[in-house]
């Protein structure tokens, strides 16, 4: 009897061990195909948390807008009041209102805006900034909001320079960090002289210290007919087509918000009204 029960116990023990082994195997086998699911669920949770954090991060009471103070007629200081005015200023205020967000405008030098947008220092940048492939590596842009281009301008008495083809060996001024600076270096044999403020670039041409300037059509035109006092004239054709975009840090959810508002303002006539205020004509097809 004792022996019998001993064997029965051994048998029982073996069965239990075998069952354990099997069940362990079964568990681990089942666990493997299941584990990716488990991980996915976890990572979705994490993803949601991250998204919520990101949302909390970008949703602000007040968004900072970077712009410049010296780019007629897009952003410049009113000579009488000293107030920052211009097409970009009216547009960004209208866009903020349409999008239902609050903004605060900060001014700095143009090349600093480009750099600051790339580093995420500002939420929005509006500064007559041309959309370029190079900038798109570090900055997200809205849909285009203005068609511009580059032109050559010289002193009104200069008859030697008729177009961009006459610039070899000449000093040509422009603004630091602009698409024009790149253009002069890459497409002409001219000696580039880039200034932090575009008005310095123009004044050097007017004073005869430089031969020509290359910059954005609307700015050259506006300056030539206002502050420039008829001393600067445009020569030749528009050199390149450029489009201005509103800048955002890469991946900013604010881009779509502002972009939708821009579509609305283009459709409801507000954009065209602002355009007409600064350029004395309705934009094409609006
Ligand atoms: N469109 C040119 C660029 O993107 C010049 C813009 C200058 N804008 C300004 N606010 N200073 O380089």
Coordinates of C-alpha atoms and ligand atoms in Angstrom, one line a residue:
X1 CA 0.0 0.0 0.0
X2 CA 2.7 2.4 0.9
X3 CA 4.7 1.6 -2.2
X4 CA 1.7 1.9 -4.3
X5 CA 0.9 5.3 -3.0
X6 CA 4.5 6.3 -3.4
X7 CA 4.3 5.4 -7.1
X8 CA 1.0 7.1 -7.4
X9 CA 2.5 10.2 -5.9
X10 CA 5.5 10.0 -8.3
X11 CA 3.2 9.5 -11.2
X12 CA 1.2 12.5 -10.0
X13 CA 4.3 14.6 -9.6
X14 CA 5.5 13.7 -13.1
X15 CA 2.1 14.5 -14.6
X16 CA 2.1 17.8 -12.8
X17 CA 5.6 18.6 -14.0
X18 CA 4.8 17.6 -17.5
X19 CA 1.6 19.7 -17.4
X20 CA 3.6 22.6 -16.1
X21 CA 6.2 22.2 -18.8
X22 CA 3.5 22.1 -21.5
X23 CA 1.6 24.9 -20.0
X24 CA 4.7 27.0 -19.8
X25 CA 5.5 26.3 -23.4
X26 CA 1.9 27.0 -24.4
X27 CA 2.0 30.3 -22.5
X28 CA 5.2 31.4 -24.0
X29 CA 4.1 30.3 -27.5
X30 CA 0.8 32.2 -27.2
X31 CA 2.5 35.1 -25.6
X32 CA 4.8 35.7 -28.5
X33 CA 2.2 36.4 -31.2
X34 CA 0.3 38.4 -28.7
X35 CA 3.1 40.5 -27.5
X36 CA 3.2 42.8 -30.6
X37 CA -0.4 43.6 -30.0
X38 CA 0.4 44.4 -26.4
X39 CA 3.3 46.6 -27.5
X40 CA 1.1 48.3 -30.1
X41 CA -1.5 49.1 -27.5
X42 CA 1.1 50.5 -25.2
X43 CA 2.8 52.6 -27.9
X44 CA -0.6 54.0 -29.0
X45 CA -1.2 55.1 -25.5
X46 CA 2.2 56.7 -25.5
X47 CA 1.5 58.2 -28.9
X48 CA -1.7 59.7 -27.6
X49 CA 0.0 61.1 -24.6
X50 CA 2.8 62.6 -26.8
X51 CA 0.1 64.1 -29.0
X52 CA -1.7 65.5 -26.1
X53 CA 1.6 66.9 -24.8
X54 CA 2.4 68.4 -28.2
X55 CA -1.1 69.9 -28.3
X56 CA -0.6 71.4 -24.9
X57 CA 2.7 72.6 -26.1
X58 CA 1.6 74.4 -29.2
X59 CA -1.8 75.6 -28.0
X60 CA -1.0 79.0 -26.4
X61 CA -2.9 82.0 -25.2
X62 CA -0.7 84.2 -27.3
X63 CA 1.5 83.2 -30.3
X64 CA 4.6 85.1 -31.2
X65 CA 4.9 86.4 -34.7
X66 CA 8.4 87.3 -36.0
X67 CA 8.7 90.1 -38.5
X68 CA 11.0 92.9 -39.6
X69 CA 10.8 96.7 -39.5
X70 CA 12.3 97.6 -42.9
X71 CA 10.5 96.1 -45.8
X72 CA 8.1 98.4 -47.5
X73 CA 5.2 98.0 -48.1
X74 CA 5.0 94.6 -46.2
X75 CA 6.3 95.7 -42.8
X76 CA 7.8 99.1 -41.9
X77 CA 7.5 101.8 -39.4
X78 CA 5.1 104.6 -40.1
X79 CA 7.2 107.7 -40.3
X80 CA 4.8 109.8 -38.2
X81 CA 3.6 107.5 -35.6
X82 CA 6.5 105.0 -35.5
X83 CA 3.9 102.2 -35.6
X84 CA 4.6 99.0 -37.4
X85 CA 2.4 98.8 -40.5
X86 CA 2.2 97.1 -43.8
X87 CA 0.6 94.4 -45.9
X88 CA 2.0 91.5 -43.8
X89 CA 0.9 93.2 -40.6
X90 CA -2.7 93.7 -41.8
X91 CA -2.7 90.1 -43.2
X92 CA -1.4 88.4 -40.1
X93 CA -3.9 90.3 -37.9
X94 CA -6.8 89.4 -40.2
X95 CA -5.6 85.7 -40.2
X96 CA -5.3 85.6 -36.4
X97 CA -8.8 87.0 -36.1
X98 CA -10.2 84.5 -38.6
X99 CA -8.4 81.6 -36.9
X100 CA -9.5 82.8 -33.4
X101 CA -6.0 83.1 -32.0
X102 CA -4.1 85.9 -30.2
X103 CA -0.8 87.1 -31.5
X104 CA 2.1 89.2 -30.4
X105 CA 4.5 90.7 -32.9
X106 CA 8.2 90.7 -32.3
X107 CA 10.6 92.5 -34.7
X108 CA 14.1 91.6 -35.6
X109 CA 16.5 91.6 -38.6
X110 CA 15.4 89.5 -41.6
X111 CA 18.2 86.9 -41.4
X112 CA 17.4 86.4 -37.7
X113 CA 13.8 85.6 -38.6
X114 CA 14.8 82.9 -41.0
X115 CA 17.2 81.4 -38.4
X116 CA 14.6 81.9 -35.6
X117 CA 11.9 80.0 -37.5
X118 CA 14.2 77.1 -38.1
X119 CA 15.1 76.8 -34.5
X120 CA 11.4 77.1 -33.3
X121 CA 12.0 80.3 -31.5
X122 CA 8.8 81.9 -32.9
X123 CA 5.4 80.4 -33.7
X124 CA 4.8 82.3 -36.9
X125 CA 7.0 84.3 -39.2
X126 CA 5.7 86.8 -41.8
X127 CA 8.3 88.9 -43.5
X128 CA 7.9 88.8 -47.3
X129 CA 9.8 85.5 -47.0
X130 CA 10.3 83.6 -50.3
X131 CA 9.4 79.9 -50.2
X132 CA 12.6 78.1 -51.2
X133 CA 13.5 74.4 -51.2
X134 CA 16.5 75.3 -49.0
X135 CA 14.4 77.0 -46.4
X136 CA 11.8 74.2 -46.5
X137 CA 14.4 71.9 -45.0
X138 CA 14.1 73.8 -41.7
X139 CA 10.8 75.7 -42.0
X140 CA 7.2 74.8 -43.0
X141 CA 5.4 77.3 -45.2
X142 CA 1.7 78.2 -45.7
X143 CA 0.3 78.3 -49.2
X144 CA 1.8 81.2 -51.2
X145 CA 0.3 84.6 -50.3
X146 CA 2.1 86.9 -52.7
X147 CA 3.9 86.6 -56.1
X148 CA 7.1 88.5 -56.3
X149 CA 10.4 88.3 -58.2
X150 CA 13.8 89.9 -58.2
X151 CA 14.9 93.0 -60.2
X152 CA 18.0 95.0 -60.8
X153 CA 17.9 98.7 -60.0
X154 CA 20.5 101.4 -60.6
X155 CA 20.9 105.2 -60.0
X156 CA 18.5 107.0 -62.3
X157 CA 21.4 108.6 -64.3
X158 CA 23.2 105.3 -64.9
X159 CA 23.0 104.4 -68.6
X160 CA 25.7 101.6 -68.5
X161 CA 23.7 99.0 -66.8
X162 CA 20.6 98.0 -68.8
X163 CA 20.1 94.6 -67.4
X164 CA 21.5 91.8 -65.3
X165 CA 23.9 91.0 -68.1
X166 CA 25.8 94.2 -67.5
X167 CA 26.8 93.4 -63.9
X168 CA 30.1 91.6 -64.3
X169 CA 32.7 93.2 -62.0
X170 CA 30.2 95.7 -60.6
X171 CA 29.3 96.1 -57.0
X172 CA 25.8 95.0 -56.4
X173 CA 24.1 95.6 -53.1
X174 CA 21.4 93.7 -51.3
X175 CA 20.2 92.5 -48.0
X176 CA 22.0 89.8 -45.9
X177 CA 20.4 86.4 -46.0
X178 CA 18.0 87.2 -48.8
X179 CA 17.2 85.2 -51.9
X180 CA 18.8 88.1 -53.8
X181 CA 22.1 87.6 -52.0
X182 CA 22.1 84.0 -53.2
X183 CA 21.1 85.1 -56.7
X184 CA 24.0 87.5 -57.0
X185 CA 26.5 84.9 -55.9
X186 CA 25.1 82.1 -58.0
X187 CA 24.0 83.8 -61.2
X188 CA 26.2 86.9 -61.8
X189 CA 29.9 87.8 -61.9
X190 CA 29.1 90.9 -59.8
X191 CA 30.7 91.7 -56.4
X192 CA 28.0 91.3 -53.8
X193 CA 27.7 93.7 -50.9
X194 CA 25.0 92.6 -48.5
X195 CA 23.6 94.9 -45.7
X196 CA 21.5 94.1 -42.7
X197 CA 19.0 96.7 -43.8
X198 CA 17.9 97.0 -47.4
X199 CA 17.6 100.8 -47.2
X200 CA 21.4 100.9 -46.7
X201 CA 21.7 98.8 -49.9
X202 CA 19.6 101.3 -51.8
X203 CA 21.3 104.4 -50.3
X204 CA 24.7 103.2 -51.4
X205 CA 23.5 103.0 -55.0
X206 CA 21.9 106.4 -54.8
X207 CA 25.0 107.9 -53.3
X208 CA 27.2 106.3 -56.0
X209 CA 29.1 104.0 -53.7
X210 CA 27.8 100.9 -55.4
X211 CA 26.7 100.3 -59.0
X212 CA 23.4 98.5 -58.7
X213 CA 21.1 96.7 -56.3
X214 CA 19.1 93.5 -56.7
X215 CA 16.0 92.9 -54.6
X216 CA 12.4 92.0 -54.6
X217 CA 10.2 93.9 -57.2
X218 CA 7.5 95.2 -54.8
X219 CA 10.1 96.5 -52.4
X220 CA 12.3 98.2 -55.0
X221 CA 9.2 99.7 -56.7
X222 CA 7.7 101.0 -53.5
X223 CA 11.0 102.4 -52.2
X224 CA 11.9 104.0 -55.6
X225 CA 8.5 105.8 -55.6
X226 CA 8.6 106.9 -52.0
X227 CA 11.7 107.3 -49.8
X228 CA 13.9 106.8 -52.9
X229 CA 12.8 110.2 -54.1
X230 CA 13.0 109.2 -57.8
X231 CA 16.8 108.5 -57.5
X232 CA 16.5 104.7 -58.2
X233 CA 15.3 103.1 -61.4
X234 CA 14.5 99.5 -62.3
X235 CA 16.3 98.1 -65.4
X236 CA 15.7 94.9 -67.4
X237 CA 13.1 92.2 -66.8
X238 CA 12.1 90.5 -63.6
X239 CA 14.8 87.9 -62.9
X240 CA 13.1 85.1 -61.1
X241 CA 9.5 84.4 -60.0
X242 CA 9.3 84.1 -56.2
X243 CA 6.4 83.4 -53.9
X244 CA 6.0 84.5 -50.3
X245 CA 4.8 82.2 -47.6
X246 CA 4.1 82.5 -43.9
X247 CA 6.7 80.5 -42.0
X248 CA 6.2 78.0 -39.1
X249 CA 8.6 75.8 -37.2
X250 CA 8.7 72.3 -38.8
X251 CA 5.7 70.2 -38.0
X252 CA 3.8 73.0 -36.3
X253 CA 0.0 72.2 -36.2
X254 CA -0.6 76.0 -36.5
X255 CA 0.4 75.8 -40.2
X256 CA -2.9 74.2 -41.2
X257 CA -4.9 76.5 -38.9
X258 CA -3.4 79.7 -40.6
X259 CA -3.5 78.1 -44.0
X260 CA -7.3 77.4 -43.7
X261 CA -7.8 81.0 -42.5
X262 CA -5.8 82.2 -45.5
X263 CA -8.0 80.2 -47.9
X264 CA -11.1 81.8 -46.3
X265 CA -9.7 85.4 -46.6
X266 CA -8.8 84.8 -50.2
X267 CA -12.4 83.6 -50.8
X268 CA -14.3 86.2 -48.9
X269 CA -12.5 89.2 -50.3
X270 CA -10.6 90.3 -47.2
X271 CA -7.3 89.3 -48.7
X272 CA -8.0 91.3 -51.8
X273 CA -9.0 94.4 -49.8
X274 CA -5.8 94.3 -47.8
X275 CA -3.9 93.8 -51.1
X276 CA -5.6 96.8 -52.7
X277 CA -4.9 99.0 -49.6
X278 CA -1.1 98.5 -50.1
X279 CA -0.7 97.9 -53.8
X280 CA -3.5 100.1 -55.2
X281 CA -4.9 97.4 -57.3
X282 CA -6.9 94.1 -56.8
X283 CA -4.8 91.0 -57.0
X284 CA -5.1 89.0 -60.3
X285 CA -8.4 87.1 -60.6
X286 CA -9.8 88.4 -57.3
Ligands
LIG1 N1 11.9 87.7 -50.4 C1 13.2 87.9 -50.0 C2 13.7 86.7 -49.2 O1 12.9 85.9 -48.8 C3 13.5 89.1 -49.2 C4 12.6 89.2 -48.0 C5 13.0 90.3 -47.1 N2 12.0 90.6 -46.1 C6 12.1 91.4 -45.1 N3 11.2 91.5 -44.3 N4 13.2 92.0 -45.0 O2 14.8 86.5 -49.0

